[in-house]
């Protein structure tokens, strides 16, 4: 999952929004951890479930949000980051209306058999390098 995050990062830049869906424990935070490390962050990357937003001064800068405890994205200041950060948003089911669906990257992780299946959908006109 960390490798998927790291390899996705090669295709992402400021203004990209990655909406992550999948059940608790699927690996959403782990994927973001891989992306944040690949962008140069050396320290830990914890789940932002309690502090809602985490910002990393990486290149490009990354915002990591987790909407698990919220009913929507509204009221936490997320929109202030959309233009200048790569924004990874967990529990993106609650990000409805944040931006048009075709402008976001969508990552869904499902448990299947004894493993996990990751589906990545690029925004209109974009494509993912080799993952
Ligand atoms: N592909 C994987 N195979 C095995 N364990 C994994 C995998 N991806 C994540 N994990 C582990 O599953 C647990 C939950 O992962 P996490 O990324 O926090 O899930 P989520 O953010 O979706 O709730 C962590 O202990 C993580 O190390
Ligand atoms: Mg998580």
PDB file of C-alpha atoms and ligand atoms in Angstrom:
ATOM      1  CA  UNK A   1       0.000   0.000   0.000  1.00  0.00           C
ATOM      2  CA  UNK A   2       2.922   2.325   0.716  1.00  0.00           C
ATOM      3  CA  UNK A   3       4.347   1.545  -2.700  1.00  0.00           C
ATOM      4  CA  UNK A   4       1.043   2.397  -4.399  1.00  0.00           C
ATOM      5  CA  UNK A   5       1.024   5.740  -2.567  1.00  0.00           C
ATOM      6  CA  UNK A   6       4.638   6.441  -3.482  1.00  0.00           C
ATOM      7  CA  UNK A   7       4.099   5.585  -7.127  1.00  0.00           C
ATOM      8  CA  UNK A   8       0.894   7.624  -7.337  1.00  0.00           C
ATOM      9  CA  UNK A   9       2.846  10.603  -6.032  1.00  0.00           C
ATOM     10  CA  UNK A  10       4.918  10.603  -9.236  1.00  0.00           C
ATOM     11  CA  UNK A  11       1.767  11.619 -11.146  1.00  0.00           C
ATOM     12  CA  UNK A  12       0.463  14.169  -8.618  1.00  0.00           C
ATOM     13  CA  UNK A  13       1.067  17.875  -8.128  1.00  0.00           C
ATOM     14  CA  UNK A  14      -0.350  20.942  -6.383  1.00  0.00           C
ATOM     15  CA  UNK A  15      -4.091  21.157  -6.824  1.00  0.00           C
ATOM     16  CA  UNK A  16      -4.638  17.414  -7.119  1.00  0.00           C
ATOM     17  CA  UNK A  17      -7.235  15.929  -4.792  1.00  0.00           C
ATOM     18  CA  UNK A  18      -7.211  12.210  -3.992  1.00  0.00           C
ATOM     19  CA  UNK A  19     -10.436  10.885  -2.488  1.00  0.00           C
ATOM     20  CA  UNK A  20      -9.916   7.596  -0.621  1.00  0.00           C
ATOM     21  CA  UNK A  21     -12.727   5.215   0.224  1.00  0.00           C
ATOM     22  CA  UNK A  22     -12.678   1.800   1.846  1.00  0.00           C
ATOM     23  CA  UNK A  23     -13.531   0.203   5.172  1.00  0.00           C
ATOM     24  CA  UNK A  24     -11.700   0.773   8.433  1.00  0.00           C
ATOM     25  CA  UNK A  25      -8.327  -0.959   8.289  1.00  0.00           C
ATOM     26  CA  UNK A  26      -8.271  -1.209   4.492  1.00  0.00           C
ATOM     27  CA  UNK A  27      -4.987   0.670   4.182  1.00  0.00           C
ATOM     28  CA  UNK A  28      -5.986   4.234   3.296  1.00  0.00           C
ATOM     29  CA  UNK A  29      -3.652   5.853   5.830  1.00  0.00           C
ATOM     30  CA  UNK A  30      -0.864   3.475   4.826  1.00  0.00           C
ATOM     31  CA  UNK A  31      -1.183   4.537   1.176  1.00  0.00           C
ATOM     32  CA  UNK A  32      -1.013   8.212   2.174  1.00  0.00           C
ATOM     33  CA  UNK A  33       2.016   7.451   4.374  1.00  0.00           C
ATOM     34  CA  UNK A  34       3.786   6.072   1.301  1.00  0.00           C
ATOM     35  CA  UNK A  35       2.937   9.209  -0.680  1.00  0.00           C
ATOM     36  CA  UNK A  36       4.113  11.561   2.083  1.00  0.00           C
ATOM     37  CA  UNK A  37       7.391   9.680   2.493  1.00  0.00           C
ATOM     38  CA  UNK A  38       7.947   9.683  -1.274  1.00  0.00           C
ATOM     39  CA  UNK A  39       7.530  13.470  -1.269  1.00  0.00           C
ATOM     40  CA  UNK A  40      10.401  13.771   1.217  1.00  0.00           C
ATOM     41  CA  UNK A  41       8.852  13.668   4.702  1.00  0.00           C
ATOM     42  CA  UNK A  42      11.150  11.840   7.090  1.00  0.00           C
ATOM     43  CA  UNK A  43       9.103  11.604  10.287  1.00  0.00           C
ATOM     44  CA  UNK A  44       6.017   9.603  11.156  1.00  0.00           C
ATOM     45  CA  UNK A  45       2.635   9.905   9.487  1.00  0.00           C
ATOM     46  CA  UNK A  46      -0.213   9.254  11.884  1.00  0.00           C
ATOM     47  CA  UNK A  47      -3.845   8.861  11.092  1.00  0.00           C
ATOM     48  CA  UNK A  48      -5.436  12.322  11.279  1.00  0.00           C
ATOM     49  CA  UNK A  49      -8.705  10.917  12.657  1.00  0.00           C
ATOM     50  CA  UNK A  50      -8.505  13.110  15.741  1.00  0.00           C
ATOM     51  CA  UNK A  51      -6.840  16.266  14.466  1.00  0.00           C
ATOM     52  CA  UNK A  52      -8.715  16.103  11.125  1.00  0.00           C
ATOM     53  CA  UNK A  53      -6.060  17.831   9.010  1.00  0.00           C
ATOM     54  CA  UNK A  54      -2.337  17.245   8.784  1.00  0.00           C
ATOM     55  CA  UNK A  55      -0.046  19.325   6.620  1.00  0.00           C
ATOM     56  CA  UNK A  56       3.371  18.215   5.374  1.00  0.00           C
ATOM     57  CA  UNK A  57       5.971  20.657   4.114  1.00  0.00           C
ATOM     58  CA  UNK A  58       7.046  18.311   1.354  1.00  0.00           C
ATOM     59  CA  UNK A  59       7.625  18.902  -2.353  1.00  0.00           C
ATOM     60  CA  UNK A  60       4.855  19.214  -3.421  1.00  0.00           C
ATOM     61  CA  UNK A  61       3.195  20.082  -0.109  1.00  0.00           C
ATOM     62  CA  UNK A  62       0.630  17.546   1.085  1.00  0.00           C
ATOM     63  CA  UNK A  63      -2.550  17.865   3.103  1.00  0.00           C
ATOM     64  CA  UNK A  64      -3.900  14.693   4.722  1.00  0.00           C
ATOM     65  CA  UNK A  65      -7.465  14.780   6.021  1.00  0.00           C
ATOM     66  CA  UNK A  66      -9.713  12.158   7.575  1.00  0.00           C
ATOM     67  CA  UNK A  67     -13.452  12.809   7.609  1.00  0.00           C
ATOM     68  CA  UNK A  68     -14.303   9.682   9.627  1.00  0.00           C
ATOM     69  CA  UNK A  69     -15.673  11.573  12.598  1.00  0.00           C
ATOM     70  CA  UNK A  70     -17.455  14.222  10.550  1.00  0.00           C
ATOM     71  CA  UNK A  71     -20.682  14.411   8.635  1.00  0.00           C
ATOM     72  CA  UNK A  72     -19.113  16.468   5.855  1.00  0.00           C
ATOM     73  CA  UNK A  73     -15.960  18.351   4.893  1.00  0.00           C
ATOM     74  CA  UNK A  74     -17.501  21.696   5.771  1.00  0.00           C
ATOM     75  CA  UNK A  75     -16.154  23.771   8.647  1.00  0.00           C
ATOM     76  CA  UNK A  76     -12.623  22.365   8.895  1.00  0.00           C
ATOM     77  CA  UNK A  77     -10.934  24.706   6.405  1.00  0.00           C
ATOM     78  CA  UNK A  78     -10.144  22.031   3.847  1.00  0.00           C
ATOM     79  CA  UNK A  79     -11.042  24.259   0.910  1.00  0.00           C
ATOM     80  CA  UNK A  80      -8.143  26.597   1.779  1.00  0.00           C
ATOM     81  CA  UNK A  81      -5.683  23.880   0.743  1.00  0.00           C
ATOM     82  CA  UNK A  82      -7.198  22.620  -2.487  1.00  0.00           C
ATOM     83  CA  UNK A  83      -5.287  24.865  -4.888  1.00  0.00           C
ATOM     84  CA  UNK A  84      -1.769  24.634  -3.478  1.00  0.00           C
ATOM     85  CA  UNK A  85      -1.467  21.180  -1.936  1.00  0.00           C
ATOM     86  CA  UNK A  86      -1.854  17.601  -2.992  1.00  0.00           C
ATOM     87  CA  UNK A  87      -4.862  16.757  -0.829  1.00  0.00           C
ATOM     88  CA  UNK A  88      -5.454  13.164   0.329  1.00  0.00           C
ATOM     89  CA  UNK A  89      -8.871  12.771   1.923  1.00  0.00           C
ATOM     90  CA  UNK A  90      -9.883   9.621   3.810  1.00  0.00           C
ATOM     91  CA  UNK A  91     -13.591   8.763   4.182  1.00  0.00           C
ATOM     92  CA  UNK A  92     -14.213  10.669   0.994  1.00  0.00           C
ATOM     93  CA  UNK A  93     -17.842   9.509   1.087  1.00  0.00           C
ATOM     94  CA  UNK A  94     -18.208  12.635   3.231  1.00  0.00           C
ATOM     95  CA  UNK A  95     -16.475  14.932   0.719  1.00  0.00           C
ATOM     96  CA  UNK A  96     -19.543  15.286  -1.501  1.00  0.00           C
ATOM     97  CA  UNK A  97     -19.733  18.769  -3.021  1.00  0.00           C
ATOM     98  CA  UNK A  98     -16.127  19.623  -2.200  1.00  0.00           C
ATOM     99  CA  UNK A  99     -15.290  19.557  -5.885  1.00  0.00           C
ATOM    100  CA  UNK A 100     -16.799  18.055  -9.040  1.00  0.00           C
ATOM    101  CA  UNK A 101     -16.215  14.290  -9.045  1.00  0.00           C
ATOM    102  CA  UNK A 102     -14.447  14.321 -12.424  1.00  0.00           C
ATOM    103  CA  UNK A 103     -11.700  16.645 -11.098  1.00  0.00           C
ATOM    104  CA  UNK A 104     -10.607  14.285  -8.332  1.00  0.00           C
ATOM    105  CA  UNK A 105      -8.532  11.132  -8.229  1.00  0.00           C
ATOM    106  CA  UNK A 106     -10.581   8.341  -6.710  1.00  0.00           C
ATOM    107  CA  UNK A 107      -8.912   5.489  -4.836  1.00  0.00           C
ATOM    108  CA  UNK A 108     -11.046   2.702  -3.479  1.00  0.00           C
ATOM    109  CA  UNK A 109      -9.665  -0.162  -1.421  1.00  0.00           C
ATOM    110  CA  UNK A 110     -11.677  -3.329  -0.841  1.00  0.00           C
ATOM    111  CA  UNK A 111     -10.953  -6.479   1.070  1.00  0.00           C
ATOM    112  CA  UNK A 112     -11.206  -9.450  -1.260  1.00  0.00           C
ATOM    113  CA  UNK A 113     -10.393 -13.084  -0.454  1.00  0.00           C
ATOM    114  CA  UNK A 114      -7.332 -12.901   1.777  1.00  0.00           C
ATOM    115  CA  UNK A 115      -6.031  -9.651   0.260  1.00  0.00           C
ATOM    116  CA  UNK A 116      -6.973  -6.192  -0.897  1.00  0.00           C
ATOM    117  CA  UNK A 117      -7.968  -4.720  -4.241  1.00  0.00           C
ATOM    118  CA  UNK A 118      -7.046  -1.108  -4.971  1.00  0.00           C
ATOM    119  CA  UNK A 119      -8.882   0.743  -7.764  1.00  0.00           C
ATOM    120  CA  UNK A 120      -7.531   4.087  -8.941  1.00  0.00           C
ATOM    121  CA  UNK A 121      -9.515   6.410 -11.189  1.00  0.00           C
ATOM    122  CA  UNK A 122      -7.794   9.480 -12.632  1.00  0.00           C
ATOM    123  CA  UNK A 123      -9.581  12.784 -13.222  1.00  0.00           C
ATOM    124  CA  UNK A 124     -10.750  13.653 -16.721  1.00  0.00           C
ATOM    125  CA  UNK A 125      -7.767  14.173 -19.021  1.00  0.00           C
ATOM    126  CA  UNK A 126      -5.155  12.794 -16.604  1.00  0.00           C
ATOM    127  CA  UNK A 127      -3.461   9.477 -16.392  1.00  0.00           C
ATOM    128  CA  UNK A 128      -1.492   7.533 -13.872  1.00  0.00           C
ATOM    129  CA  UNK A 129       2.080   6.485 -14.576  1.00  0.00           C
ATOM    130  CA  UNK A 130       3.013   2.851 -14.053  1.00  0.00           C
ATOM    131  CA  UNK A 131       1.982   1.586 -10.607  1.00  0.00           C
TER     132      UNK A 131
HETATM  133  N1  LIG B   1      -1.754  -4.346   2.011  1.00  0.00           N
HETATM  134  C1  LIG B   1      -1.722  -4.576   3.330  1.00  0.00           C
HETATM  135  N2  LIG B   1      -1.463  -5.802   3.802  1.00  0.00           N
HETATM  136  C2  LIG B   1      -1.445  -6.038   5.142  1.00  0.00           C
HETATM  137  N3  LIG B   1      -1.666  -5.099   6.085  1.00  0.00           N
HETATM  138  C3  LIG B   1      -1.920  -3.856   5.660  1.00  0.00           C
HETATM  139  C4  LIG B   1      -1.975  -3.517   4.272  1.00  0.00           C
HETATM  140  N4  LIG B   1      -2.273  -2.198   4.167  1.00  0.00           N
HETATM  141  C5  LIG B   1      -2.396  -1.738   5.423  1.00  0.00           C
HETATM  142  N5  LIG B   1      -2.181  -2.723   6.329  1.00  0.00           N
HETATM  143  C6  LIG B   1      -2.261  -2.620   7.787  1.00  0.00           C
HETATM  144  O1  LIG B   1      -3.626  -2.526   8.161  1.00  0.00           O
HETATM  145  C7  LIG B   1      -3.771  -1.665   9.284  1.00  0.00           C
HETATM  146  C8  LIG B   1      -4.752  -0.562   8.982  1.00  0.00           C
HETATM  147  O2  LIG B   1      -4.232   0.252   7.935  1.00  0.00           O
HETATM  148  P1  LIG B   1      -4.625   1.762   7.773  1.00  0.00           P
HETATM  149  O3  LIG B   1      -3.800   2.285   6.644  1.00  0.00           O
HETATM  150  O4  LIG B   1      -4.567   2.496   9.066  1.00  0.00           O
HETATM  151  O5  LIG B   1      -6.162   1.622   7.313  1.00  0.00           O
HETATM  152  P2  LIG B   1      -7.290   2.724   7.111  1.00  0.00           P
HETATM  153  O6  LIG B   1      -6.636   4.071   7.081  1.00  0.00           O
HETATM  154  O7  LIG B   1      -7.941   2.371   5.802  1.00  0.00           O
HETATM  155  O8  LIG B   1      -8.255   2.556   8.249  1.00  0.00           O
HETATM  156  C9  LIG B   1      -2.377  -1.119   9.605  1.00  0.00           C
HETATM  157  O9  LIG B   1      -1.855  -1.881  10.664  1.00  0.00           O
HETATM  158  C10 LIG B   1      -1.609  -1.366   8.315  1.00  0.00           C
HETATM  159  O10 LIG B   1      -0.246  -1.555   8.574  1.00  0.00           O
HETATM  160 MG1  LIG B   2      -7.059   5.801   8.167  1.00  0.00          MG
END
